[in-house]
Coordinates of C-alpha atoms in Angstrom, one line a residue:
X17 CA 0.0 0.0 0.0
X18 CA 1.5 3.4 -0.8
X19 CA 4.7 3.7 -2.4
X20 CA 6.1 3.2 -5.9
X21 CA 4.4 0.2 -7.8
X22 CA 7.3 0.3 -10.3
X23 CA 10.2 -0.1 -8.2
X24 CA 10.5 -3.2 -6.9
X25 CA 11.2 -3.9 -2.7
X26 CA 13.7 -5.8 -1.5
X27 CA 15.8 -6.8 -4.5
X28 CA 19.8 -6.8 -4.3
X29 CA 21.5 -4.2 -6.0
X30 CA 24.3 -4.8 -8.0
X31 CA 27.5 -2.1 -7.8
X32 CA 26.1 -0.4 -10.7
X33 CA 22.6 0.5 -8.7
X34 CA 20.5 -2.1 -10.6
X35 CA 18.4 -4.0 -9.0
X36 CA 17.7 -7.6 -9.7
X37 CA 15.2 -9.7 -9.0
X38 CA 16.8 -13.0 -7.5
X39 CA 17.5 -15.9 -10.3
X40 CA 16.3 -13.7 -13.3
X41 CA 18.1 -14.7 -16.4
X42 CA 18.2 -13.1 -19.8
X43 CA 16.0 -14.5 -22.6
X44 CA 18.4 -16.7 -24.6
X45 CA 18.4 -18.0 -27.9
X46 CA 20.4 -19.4 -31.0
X47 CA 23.8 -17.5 -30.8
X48 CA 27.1 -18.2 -31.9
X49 CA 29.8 -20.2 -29.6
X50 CA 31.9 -17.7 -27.4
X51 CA 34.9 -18.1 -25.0
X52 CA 34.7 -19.6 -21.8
X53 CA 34.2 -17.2 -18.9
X54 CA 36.6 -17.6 -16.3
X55 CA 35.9 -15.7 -12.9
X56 CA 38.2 -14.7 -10.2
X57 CA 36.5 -15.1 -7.0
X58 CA 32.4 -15.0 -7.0
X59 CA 30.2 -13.5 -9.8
X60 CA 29.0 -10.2 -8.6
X61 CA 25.0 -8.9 -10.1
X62 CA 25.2 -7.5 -13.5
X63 CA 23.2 -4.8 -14.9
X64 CA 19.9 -5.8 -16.4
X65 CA 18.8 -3.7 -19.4
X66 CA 15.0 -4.3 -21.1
X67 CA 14.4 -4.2 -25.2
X68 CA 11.1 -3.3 -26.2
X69 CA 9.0 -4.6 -29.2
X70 CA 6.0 -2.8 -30.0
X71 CA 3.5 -1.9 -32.7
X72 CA 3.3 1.4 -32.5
X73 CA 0.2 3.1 -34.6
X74 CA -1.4 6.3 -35.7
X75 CA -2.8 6.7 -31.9
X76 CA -0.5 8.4 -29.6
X77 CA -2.4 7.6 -26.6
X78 CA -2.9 3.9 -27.1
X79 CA 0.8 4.1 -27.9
X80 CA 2.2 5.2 -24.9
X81 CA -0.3 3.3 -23.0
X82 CA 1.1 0.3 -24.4
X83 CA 4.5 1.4 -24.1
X84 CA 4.2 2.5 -20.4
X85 CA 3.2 -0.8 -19.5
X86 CA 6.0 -2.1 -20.7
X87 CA 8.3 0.0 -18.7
X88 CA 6.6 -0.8 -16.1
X89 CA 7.1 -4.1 -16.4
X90 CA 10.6 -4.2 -17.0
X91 CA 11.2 -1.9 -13.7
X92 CA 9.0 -4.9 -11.6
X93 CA 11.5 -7.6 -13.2
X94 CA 14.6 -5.0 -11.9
X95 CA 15.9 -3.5 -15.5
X96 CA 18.0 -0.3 -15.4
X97 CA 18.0 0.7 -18.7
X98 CA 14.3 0.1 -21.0
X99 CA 14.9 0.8 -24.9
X100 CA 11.9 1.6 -26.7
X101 CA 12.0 1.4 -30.6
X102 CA 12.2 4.2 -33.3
X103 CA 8.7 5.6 -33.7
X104 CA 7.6 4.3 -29.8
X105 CA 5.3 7.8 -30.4
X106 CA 3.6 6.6 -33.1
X107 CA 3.7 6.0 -36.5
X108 CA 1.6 8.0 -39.1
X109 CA -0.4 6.6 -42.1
X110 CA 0.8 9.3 -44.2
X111 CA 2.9 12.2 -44.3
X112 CA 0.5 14.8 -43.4
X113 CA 0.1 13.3 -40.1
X114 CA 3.1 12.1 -39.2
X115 CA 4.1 16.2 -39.8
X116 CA 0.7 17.1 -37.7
X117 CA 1.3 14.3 -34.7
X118 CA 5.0 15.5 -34.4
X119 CA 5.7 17.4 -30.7
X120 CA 8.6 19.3 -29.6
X121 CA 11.0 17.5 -26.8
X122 CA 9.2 20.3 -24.3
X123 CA 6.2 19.1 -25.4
X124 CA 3.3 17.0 -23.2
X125 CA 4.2 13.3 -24.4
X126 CA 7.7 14.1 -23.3
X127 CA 6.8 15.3 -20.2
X128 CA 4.7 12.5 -19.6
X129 CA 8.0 9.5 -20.3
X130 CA 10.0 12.1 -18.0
X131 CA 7.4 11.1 -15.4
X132 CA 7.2 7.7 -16.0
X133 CA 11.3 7.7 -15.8
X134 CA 10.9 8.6 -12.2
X135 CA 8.2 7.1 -11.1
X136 CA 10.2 3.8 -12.0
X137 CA 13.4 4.9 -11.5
X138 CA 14.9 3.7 -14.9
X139 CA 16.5 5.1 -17.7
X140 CA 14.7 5.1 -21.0
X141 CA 15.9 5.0 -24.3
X142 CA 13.9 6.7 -26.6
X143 CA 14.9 6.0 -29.5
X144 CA 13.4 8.0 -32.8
X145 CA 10.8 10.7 -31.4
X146 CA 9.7 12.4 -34.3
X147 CA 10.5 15.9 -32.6
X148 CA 9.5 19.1 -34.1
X149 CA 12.8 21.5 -33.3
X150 CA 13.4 25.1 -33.5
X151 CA 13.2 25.7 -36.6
X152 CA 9.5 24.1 -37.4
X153 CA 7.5 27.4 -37.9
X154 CA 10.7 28.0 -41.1
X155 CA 10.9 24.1 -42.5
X156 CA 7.9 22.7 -41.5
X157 CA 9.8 19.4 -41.3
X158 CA 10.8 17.7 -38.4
X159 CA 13.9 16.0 -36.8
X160 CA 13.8 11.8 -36.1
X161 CA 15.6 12.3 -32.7
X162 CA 16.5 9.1 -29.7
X163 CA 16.5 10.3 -26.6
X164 CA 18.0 9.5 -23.3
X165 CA 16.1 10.4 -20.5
X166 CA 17.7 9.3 -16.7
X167 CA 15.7 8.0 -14.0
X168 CA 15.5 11.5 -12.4
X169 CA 13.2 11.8 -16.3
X170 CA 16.3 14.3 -17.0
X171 CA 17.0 15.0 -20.7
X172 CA 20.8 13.7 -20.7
X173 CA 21.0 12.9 -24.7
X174 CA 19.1 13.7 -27.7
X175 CA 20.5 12.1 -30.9
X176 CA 19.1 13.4 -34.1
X177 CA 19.6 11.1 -37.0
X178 CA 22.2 11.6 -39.3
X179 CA 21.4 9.1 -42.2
X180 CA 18.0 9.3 -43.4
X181 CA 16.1 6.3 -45.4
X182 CA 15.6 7.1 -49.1
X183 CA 14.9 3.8 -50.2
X184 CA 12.9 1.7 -53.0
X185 CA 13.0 -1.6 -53.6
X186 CA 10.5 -2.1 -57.0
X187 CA 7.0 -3.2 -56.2
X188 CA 8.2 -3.6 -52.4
X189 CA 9.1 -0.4 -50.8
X190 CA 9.5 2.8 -51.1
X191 CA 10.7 5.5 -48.3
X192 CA 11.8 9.3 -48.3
X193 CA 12.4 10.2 -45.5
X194 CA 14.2 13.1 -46.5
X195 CA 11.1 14.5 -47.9
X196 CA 10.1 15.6 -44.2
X197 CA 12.5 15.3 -41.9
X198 CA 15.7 17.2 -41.1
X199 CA 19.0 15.3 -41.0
X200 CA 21.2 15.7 -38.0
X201 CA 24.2 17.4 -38.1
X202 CA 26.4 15.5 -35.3
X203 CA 27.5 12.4 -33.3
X204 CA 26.7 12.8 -29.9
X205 CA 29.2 11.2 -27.7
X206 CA 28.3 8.1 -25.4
X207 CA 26.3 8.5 -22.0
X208 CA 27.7 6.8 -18.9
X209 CA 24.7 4.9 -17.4
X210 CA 24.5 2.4 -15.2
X211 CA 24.7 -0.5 -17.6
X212 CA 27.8 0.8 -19.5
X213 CA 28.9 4.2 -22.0
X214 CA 25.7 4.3 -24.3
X215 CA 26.2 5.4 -27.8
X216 CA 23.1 6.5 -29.7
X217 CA 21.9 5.8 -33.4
X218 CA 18.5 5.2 -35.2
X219 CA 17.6 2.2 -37.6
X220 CA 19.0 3.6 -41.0
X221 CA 22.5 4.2 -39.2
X222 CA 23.0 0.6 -38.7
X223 CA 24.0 0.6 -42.1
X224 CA 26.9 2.7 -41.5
X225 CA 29.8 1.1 -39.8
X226 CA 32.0 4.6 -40.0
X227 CA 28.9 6.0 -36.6
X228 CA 30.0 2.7 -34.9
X229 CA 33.5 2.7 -34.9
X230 CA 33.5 6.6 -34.1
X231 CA 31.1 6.1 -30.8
X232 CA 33.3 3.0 -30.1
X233 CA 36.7 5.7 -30.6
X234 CA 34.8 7.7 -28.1
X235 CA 34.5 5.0 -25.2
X236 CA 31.0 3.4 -26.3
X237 CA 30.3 0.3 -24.5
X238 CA 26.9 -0.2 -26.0
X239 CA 25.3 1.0 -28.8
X240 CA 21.8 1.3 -29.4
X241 CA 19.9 0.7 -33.0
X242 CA 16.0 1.5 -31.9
X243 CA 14.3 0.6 -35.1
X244 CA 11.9 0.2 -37.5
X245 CA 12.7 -1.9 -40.3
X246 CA 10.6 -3.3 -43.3
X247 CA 10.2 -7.0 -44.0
X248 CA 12.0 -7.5 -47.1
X249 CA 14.8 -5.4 -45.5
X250 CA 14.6 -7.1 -42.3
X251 CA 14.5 -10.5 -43.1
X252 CA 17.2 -9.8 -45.3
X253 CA 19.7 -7.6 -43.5
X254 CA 18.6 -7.2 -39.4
X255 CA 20.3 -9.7 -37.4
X256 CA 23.8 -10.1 -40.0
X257 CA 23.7 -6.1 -39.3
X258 CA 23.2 -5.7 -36.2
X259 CA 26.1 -8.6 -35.0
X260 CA 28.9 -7.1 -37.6
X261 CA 28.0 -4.1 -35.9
X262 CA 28.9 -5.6 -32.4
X263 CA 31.7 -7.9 -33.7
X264 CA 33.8 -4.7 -35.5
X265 CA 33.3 -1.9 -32.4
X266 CA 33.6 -5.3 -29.5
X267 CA 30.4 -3.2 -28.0
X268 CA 26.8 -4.9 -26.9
X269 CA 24.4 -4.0 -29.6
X270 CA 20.7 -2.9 -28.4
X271 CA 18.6 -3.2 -31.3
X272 CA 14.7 -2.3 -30.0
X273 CA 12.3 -2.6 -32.6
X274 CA 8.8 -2.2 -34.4
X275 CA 6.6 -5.3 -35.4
X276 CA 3.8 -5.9 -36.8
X277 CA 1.2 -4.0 -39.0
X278 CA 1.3 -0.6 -38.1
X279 CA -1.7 1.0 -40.4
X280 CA -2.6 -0.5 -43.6
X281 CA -0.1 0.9 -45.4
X282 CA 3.0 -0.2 -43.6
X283 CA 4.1 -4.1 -41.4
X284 CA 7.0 -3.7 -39.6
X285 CA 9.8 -6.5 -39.2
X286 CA 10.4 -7.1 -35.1
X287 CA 13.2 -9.2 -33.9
X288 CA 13.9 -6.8 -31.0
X289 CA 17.6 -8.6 -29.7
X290 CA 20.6 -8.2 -28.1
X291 CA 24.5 -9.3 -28.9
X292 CA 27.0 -9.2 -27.1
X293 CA 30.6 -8.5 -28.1
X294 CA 31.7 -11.4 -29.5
X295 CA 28.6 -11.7 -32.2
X296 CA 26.3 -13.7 -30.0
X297 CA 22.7 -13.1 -29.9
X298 CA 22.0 -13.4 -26.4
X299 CA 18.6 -11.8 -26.0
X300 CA 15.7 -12.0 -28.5
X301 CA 11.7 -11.5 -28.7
X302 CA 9.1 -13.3 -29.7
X303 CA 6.4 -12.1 -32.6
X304 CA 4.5 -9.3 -31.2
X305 CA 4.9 -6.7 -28.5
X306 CA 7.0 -7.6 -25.4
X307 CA 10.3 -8.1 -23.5
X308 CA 13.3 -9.5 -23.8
X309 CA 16.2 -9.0 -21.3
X310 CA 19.9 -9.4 -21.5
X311 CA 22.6 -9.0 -18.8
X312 CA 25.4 -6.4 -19.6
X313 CA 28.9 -8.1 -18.6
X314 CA 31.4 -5.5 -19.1
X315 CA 34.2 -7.4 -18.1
X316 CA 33.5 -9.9 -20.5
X317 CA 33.0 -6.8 -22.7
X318 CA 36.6 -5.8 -21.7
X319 CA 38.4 -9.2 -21.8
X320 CA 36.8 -10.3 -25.4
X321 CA 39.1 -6.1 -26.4
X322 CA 42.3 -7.3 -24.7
X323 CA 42.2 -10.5 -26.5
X324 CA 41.5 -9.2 -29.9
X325 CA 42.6 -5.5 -29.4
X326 CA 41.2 -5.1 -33.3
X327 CA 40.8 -1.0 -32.0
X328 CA 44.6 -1.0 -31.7
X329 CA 45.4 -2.2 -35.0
X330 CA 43.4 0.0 -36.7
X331 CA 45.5 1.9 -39.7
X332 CA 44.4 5.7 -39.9
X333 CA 46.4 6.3 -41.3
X334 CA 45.7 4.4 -44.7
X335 CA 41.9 4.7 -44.5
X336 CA 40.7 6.9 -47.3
X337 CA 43.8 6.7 -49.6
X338 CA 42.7 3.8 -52.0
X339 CA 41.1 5.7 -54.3
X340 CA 43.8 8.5 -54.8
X341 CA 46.2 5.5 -54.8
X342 CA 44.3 3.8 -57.7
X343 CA 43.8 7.4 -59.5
X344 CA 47.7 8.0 -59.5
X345 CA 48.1 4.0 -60.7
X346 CA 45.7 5.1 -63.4
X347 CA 47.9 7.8 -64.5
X348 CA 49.8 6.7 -67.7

């Protein structure tokens, strides 16, 4: 009676102020074999982190009434860190309303996650609010931005993506997103939270190995990819992505996505999942919305660097000569 229903009582904390239900494991599936995992002395609690899967539709209020449950949820099974997928806020039928739906981050919705941050006392990963930014009333286009609220529901990081889908696969798909949104303009360097240094992307960056070795160069631990992909994309491209991401930067990949139909114009492809450094998928969720969870082992993390140390022998400074090299070769 009284008291905070989202925060659970009595659990053991771990040394990064997670708490953890007693015996709770990740969800596990098919992954790839991985080295042994030798401890010195007894395993200590590891941060718990929640990935969301959601359908996500025109409604913003059934969205975020789905989406809160979630959250609070994952707070009752002791996460630290919940990522929600790229349009969490919804998802319009057309461009008119996605344009008409959009808010700015000072906005009510906002102000509403920001409340349910603290009332659970997580950290949430917003990742791909469509945001209308200062310069709405002059572009009347809008900004596809991740945010990262802390469990104070402080704005800590707001991610605005960089590389926007213009895509068309013949009688398949076909996207512009460039027709209303704004690209970004920068990186934004990883967050220390209490499940490791987060660095922030959207969907359409996953294709883009140059954002996850920079947020790796910059001390990223994790790296998130809240998403919303297509079928034919995803069923293609989504999981071999989202591990070479992981593998390449030795990071834990976050991938939180969309599934399902959306409106009648658009199904999204789900597989929300985690992997861990070495390529693994260790977390994974079912068809529809839900869960999974995945423990965050960052001396595994840190071991799986000093044994490959691939950051180390990276060549700078080579990259980005081959093609004045081949243009000299050329020369007759």
């Amino acid at each position: 009676t009284g008291g905070d229903p989202c925060r659970p009582r009595g659990l053991p904390r771990s040394p990064r102020g997670c708490p953890r239900p007693p015996g709770l494991t990740s969800a596990l599936c098919r992954s790839s074999p991985r080295p042994p995992r030798t401890m010195a002395g007894p395993p200590g609690l590891k941060p718990l982190v929640a990935v969301g899967q959601v359908t996500s539709t025109p409604d913003k209020e059934l969205n975020f009434t789905a989406c809160a449950g979630l959250v609070r949820e994952a707070a009752r099974r002791g996460a630290c860190l919940v990522f929600l997928p790229e349009g969490f806020d919804y998802i319009g039928s057309d461009t008119a309303q996605t344009l008409s739906l959009a808010e700015g981050l000072d906005g009510d919705l906002m102000g509403r996650y920001a409340e349910l941050a603290r009332d659970c006392g997580v950290w949430l990963s917003l990742g791909g609010f469509h945001e209308r930014g200062r310069d709405w009333p002059t572009t009347q286009r809008i900004y596809n931005c991740h945010v990262l609220l802390d469990p104070a529901g402080h704005l800590v990081a707001a991610y605005r993506k960089t590389h926007l889908c213009d895509v068309e696969l013949e009688g398949r798909v076909t996207m512009k997103e460039s027709s209303f949104t704004n690209p970004g303009t920068e990186i934004v360097p990883p967050v220390g939270t209490p499940a490791g240094k987060l660095g922030l992307s959207i969907c359409y960056d996953l294709r883009f190995p140059e954002i996850s070795l920079a947020l790796r160069r910059a001390g990223a631990e994790i790296l998130t990819y809240p998403s919303a992909f297509t079928v034919p994309t995803g069923s293609a491209h989504w999981e071999v992505l989202l591990r070479a991401r992981a593998i390449e930067s030795q990071c834990y990949v976050v991938a939180a996505a969309q599934t399902g139909k959306n409106h009648e114009h658009r199904t999204s492809y789900g597989h929300a999942l985690v992997v861990d450094p070495w390529g693994a998928v260790v977390a994974q969720c079912r068809e529809g919305p839900g869960l999974c969870y995945a423990e965050i082992d960052l001396d595994y993390l840190h071991r799986i660097r000093r044994e490959i140390p691939v950051h180390g022998h990276r060549r700078p400074d080579l990259y980005g000569t081959v093609a004045a090299a081949a243009g000299l070769a050329a020369v007759p």
